[in-house]
């Protein structure tokens, strides 16, 4: 698969670039990156997590996968093992993580572990994706490993299970669920980062898009269309009034992953931007400079990202935030109008954001 010398790798009909010494900062979503940099800079953070290793069932999980799943190597699922080694080569991850295929009809994959990451993919995912789509999916998980996400994902899985066990204790579940909710919010952002890593490995945006569509709608590509799928993301973001904005927040809170159309739209946006092109041209942050990373700079980039999101978003709640930031008066009136779906002119908004009522051509 790889030539082991140059910066590109030959495949049938195309070549792919590799990224020696690339830092995960190159592809991490601003919200994900700022949270991780802050955690890594905290004095004693590593010590605390190592102390937790006695409580977290990591050894049990490793034994479980070893005994009840199929280890990916040269003798079993050799094609997946080639993709795994290839992904580690492209992202210059020196140690190839152990990988297992586990019987589960639901298409899924995860990267977990405290001391060392392990990657687990389900049979549902293996059967659903073609070779290039699977390459992006494995690159996604290797991106999690390179970013150090496995530690936090393991803690999230542990606390989610613990919350169920202590649900009967008064207020006990509240405290744990507060942490779980915060971790889920971070993990949703980390998924956007890992999607970017998957694209850097596969270097085939259409394959990444197809994989996300299949996760949403199954193996029926002949019935689906990438442009129409992405229009769903636009409709989701812009549709409705403030009531819908609140429902969107409530719908996503229990999820570990962002909605699939949103992931596809985010990835296409990043792929068409300057940052992706600079990485492909060989200009990217290096791992050797990670120790000099500024916490302030990461938070500044994160704040800039959120400001841009508020400025450009079509979501009604983001529109209200823009109005408030611009010094708009009559907050009560604006809230009342937005929840009622009325525009500033007093009419009800139609599905396209204009006046209500049937739309006719001409």
Coordinates of C-alpha atoms in Angstrom, one line a residue, residues 92-317:
X92 CA 2.6 9.5 10.8
X93 CA 1.4 7.7 13.8
X94 CA 4.4 5.6 14.8
X95 CA 2.6 2.8 16.8
X96 CA -0.3 1.1 15.1
X97 CA -3.2 0.7 17.6
X98 CA -4.7 -2.7 18.1
X99 CA -8.0 -3.0 16.1
X100 CA -10.9 -5.4 16.5
X101 CA -14.1 -6.3 14.6
X102 CA -17.0 -6.9 16.9
X103 CA -20.4 -8.5 16.0
X104 CA -23.0 -5.7 15.9
X105 CA -25.4 -5.0 13.1
X106 CA -25.3 -1.3 13.9
X107 CA -22.6 0.6 11.9
X108 CA -20.3 2.1 14.4
X109 CA -16.6 2.5 15.4
X110 CA -14.8 3.8 18.4
X111 CA -11.3 4.5 19.7
X112 CA -11.0 3.9 23.5
X113 CA -8.3 3.2 26.1
X114 CA -6.3 5.0 28.8
X115 CA -2.7 3.8 28.4
X116 CA -2.9 2.9 24.7
X117 CA -5.8 3.5 22.3
X118 CA -7.6 0.5 20.7
X119 CA -9.9 0.8 17.7
X120 CA -13.2 -1.2 17.5
X121 CA -15.3 -1.4 14.4
X122 CA -18.6 -3.2 14.1
X123 CA -19.6 -5.8 11.5
X124 CA -22.4 -3.5 10.5
X125 CA -19.9 -0.8 9.4
X126 CA -17.6 -3.3 7.6
X127 CA -20.5 -4.6 5.6
X128 CA -21.9 -1.2 4.9
X129 CA -18.9 0.7 3.5
X130 CA -16.9 0.2 0.3
X131 CA -13.1 0.3 0.4
X132 CA -12.6 4.1 0.0
X133 CA -15.4 4.8 2.5
X134 CA -13.9 2.4 5.0
X135 CA -10.5 4.0 4.5
X136 CA -12.0 7.4 5.6
X137 CA -13.7 5.7 8.6
X138 CA -10.5 4.1 9.8
X139 CA -8.7 7.4 9.2
X140 CA -11.4 9.0 11.4
X141 CA -10.5 6.6 14.3
X142 CA -6.7 7.0 13.8
X143 CA -7.4 10.8 14.0
X144 CA -9.0 10.2 17.4
X145 CA -5.9 8.2 18.5
X146 CA -3.5 10.9 17.3
X147 CA -5.6 13.6 19.1
X148 CA -5.6 11.7 22.4
X149 CA -9.4 11.5 22.3
X150 CA -9.4 7.8 23.5
X151 CA -8.8 8.8 27.1
X152 CA -11.8 11.1 27.3
X153 CA -14.0 8.7 25.3
X154 CA -13.3 5.9 27.8
X155 CA -14.2 8.2 30.7
X156 CA -17.4 9.2 28.9
X157 CA -18.4 5.5 28.4
X158 CA -17.6 4.7 32.1
X159 CA -19.5 7.7 33.5
X160 CA -22.5 7.0 31.2
X161 CA -22.7 3.4 32.6
X162 CA -22.2 4.7 36.1
X163 CA -25.0 7.2 35.7
X164 CA -27.4 4.3 35.0
X165 CA -26.2 2.4 38.1
X166 CA -26.7 5.3 40.5
X167 CA -29.9 6.7 39.0
X168 CA -31.8 5.6 42.1
X169 CA -29.6 7.7 44.4
X170 CA -31.2 11.1 45.1
X171 CA -29.1 13.9 43.3
X172 CA -26.3 11.3 42.6
X173 CA -27.3 11.0 39.0
X174 CA -27.6 14.8 38.6
X175 CA -23.9 15.4 39.3
X176 CA -22.7 12.6 37.1
X177 CA -25.0 13.6 34.2
X178 CA -23.7 17.1 34.4
X179 CA -20.2 15.8 33.7
X180 CA -21.6 13.4 31.0
X181 CA -23.4 16.2 29.3
X182 CA -20.2 18.3 29.2
X183 CA -18.2 15.4 27.9
X184 CA -20.8 14.7 25.2
X185 CA -20.6 18.3 24.1
X186 CA -16.9 18.0 23.7
X187 CA -17.1 14.6 22.0
X188 CA -19.5 15.9 19.4
X189 CA -16.9 18.5 18.5
X190 CA -14.2 15.9 18.5
X191 CA -16.2 13.9 15.9
X192 CA -15.9 16.9 13.5
X193 CA -12.1 16.9 14.1
X194 CA -11.9 13.1 13.4
X195 CA -14.0 13.5 10.2
X196 CA -11.3 15.9 9.0
X197 CA -8.6 13.4 9.8
X198 CA -10.5 10.8 7.8
X199 CA -10.5 13.1 4.8
X200 CA -6.8 13.7 5.2
X201 CA -6.2 9.9 5.1
X202 CA -8.6 9.1 2.3
X203 CA -8.2 12.4 0.4
X204 CA -11.5 11.6 -1.4
X205 CA -14.3 14.0 -0.3
X206 CA -16.9 12.1 -2.3
X207 CA -16.0 8.8 -0.4
X208 CA -16.3 10.6 2.9
X209 CA -19.7 12.0 1.8
X210 CA -20.9 8.6 0.7
X211 CA -19.9 7.1 4.0
X212 CA -21.9 9.6 6.0
X213 CA -24.9 9.2 3.7
X214 CA -24.8 5.4 4.2
X215 CA -24.6 5.8 8.0
X216 CA -27.8 8.0 7.7
X217 CA -29.7 6.0 5.1
X218 CA -28.2 2.6 4.7
X219 CA -26.7 0.9 1.6
X220 CA -29.0 2.6 -0.9
X221 CA -26.7 5.0 -2.8
X222 CA -28.7 4.7 -6.0
X223 CA -31.6 6.3 -4.0
X224 CA -29.5 9.1 -2.5
X225 CA -27.8 12.3 -3.8
X226 CA -25.0 14.2 -2.1
X227 CA -26.3 17.6 -3.0
X228 CA -29.8 16.8 -1.8
X229 CA -28.4 15.3 1.4
X230 CA -26.4 18.5 2.1
X231 CA -29.6 20.6 1.4
X232 CA -31.1 18.8 4.4
X233 CA -28.4 20.3 6.6
X234 CA -29.2 23.8 5.2
X235 CA -32.9 23.2 5.9
X236 CA -32.2 21.9 9.4
X237 CA -30.1 24.9 10.3
X238 CA -32.3 27.6 8.8
X239 CA -35.8 26.2 9.4
X240 CA -38.4 27.1 11.9
X241 CA -38.5 29.6 14.7
X242 CA -37.0 29.8 18.2
X243 CA -39.1 26.9 19.3
X244 CA -37.3 24.7 16.8
X245 CA -34.0 26.1 17.9
X246 CA -34.7 24.9 21.4
X247 CA -35.9 21.5 20.2
X248 CA -32.6 21.1 18.2
X249 CA -30.6 21.7 21.4
X250 CA -32.8 19.2 23.3
X251 CA -32.5 16.6 20.5
X252 CA -28.7 16.7 20.4
X253 CA -28.0 16.7 24.1
X254 CA -28.3 12.9 24.7
X255 CA -26.2 12.2 21.5
X256 CA -22.5 11.4 21.4
X257 CA -22.3 12.3 17.7
X258 CA -23.5 15.3 15.8
X259 CA -26.3 14.8 13.3
X260 CA -25.1 13.2 10.1
X261 CA -26.2 15.9 7.7
X262 CA -24.5 18.5 9.9
X263 CA -21.2 16.4 9.9
X264 CA -21.4 16.2 6.1
X265 CA -21.9 20.0 5.7
X266 CA -19.1 20.8 8.2
X267 CA -16.7 18.5 6.4
X268 CA -17.5 19.9 2.9
X269 CA -17.1 23.5 4.3
X270 CA -13.6 22.6 5.7
X271 CA -12.6 20.8 2.5
X272 CA -13.4 23.8 0.4
X273 CA -11.5 26.2 2.7
X274 CA -7.9 27.5 2.9
X275 CA -6.9 25.4 6.0
X276 CA -7.4 22.1 4.2
X277 CA -5.6 23.3 1.1
X278 CA -2.6 24.5 3.1
X279 CA -2.3 21.0 4.8
X280 CA -2.4 19.4 1.3
X281 CA 0.3 21.7 0.2
X282 CA 2.5 20.6 3.1
X283 CA 2.0 23.6 5.4
X284 CA 0.7 22.4 8.7
X285 CA 1.5 22.5 12.5
X286 CA 4.2 20.0 13.5
X287 CA 4.0 17.7 16.5
X288 CA 7.4 18.9 17.7
X289 CA 5.9 22.3 18.3
X290 CA 3.0 21.1 20.4
X291 CA 4.8 21.9 23.7
X292 CA 4.9 25.6 22.6
X293 CA 1.1 25.8 21.9
X294 CA -0.5 28.8 23.5
X295 CA -3.6 28.3 25.5
X296 CA -4.6 31.9 24.8
X297 CA -4.2 31.5 21.1
X298 CA -6.3 28.3 21.0
X299 CA -9.1 30.1 22.9
X300 CA -8.8 33.1 20.6
X301 CA -9.3 30.8 17.6
X302 CA -12.2 29.1 19.3
X303 CA -13.8 32.5 20.1
X304 CA -13.3 33.6 16.6
X305 CA -14.9 30.4 15.3
X306 CA -18.0 30.9 17.5
X307 CA -18.3 34.6 16.5
X308 CA -18.2 33.6 12.8
X309 CA -20.8 30.9 13.5
X310 CA -23.2 33.4 15.1
X311 CA -22.5 35.9 12.3
X312 CA -23.2 33.5 9.4
X313 CA -25.7 31.0 10.9
X314 CA -29.3 31.0 9.6
X315 CA -30.6 29.5 12.8
X316 CA -33.3 31.7 14.5
X317 CA -31.6 31.6 17.9

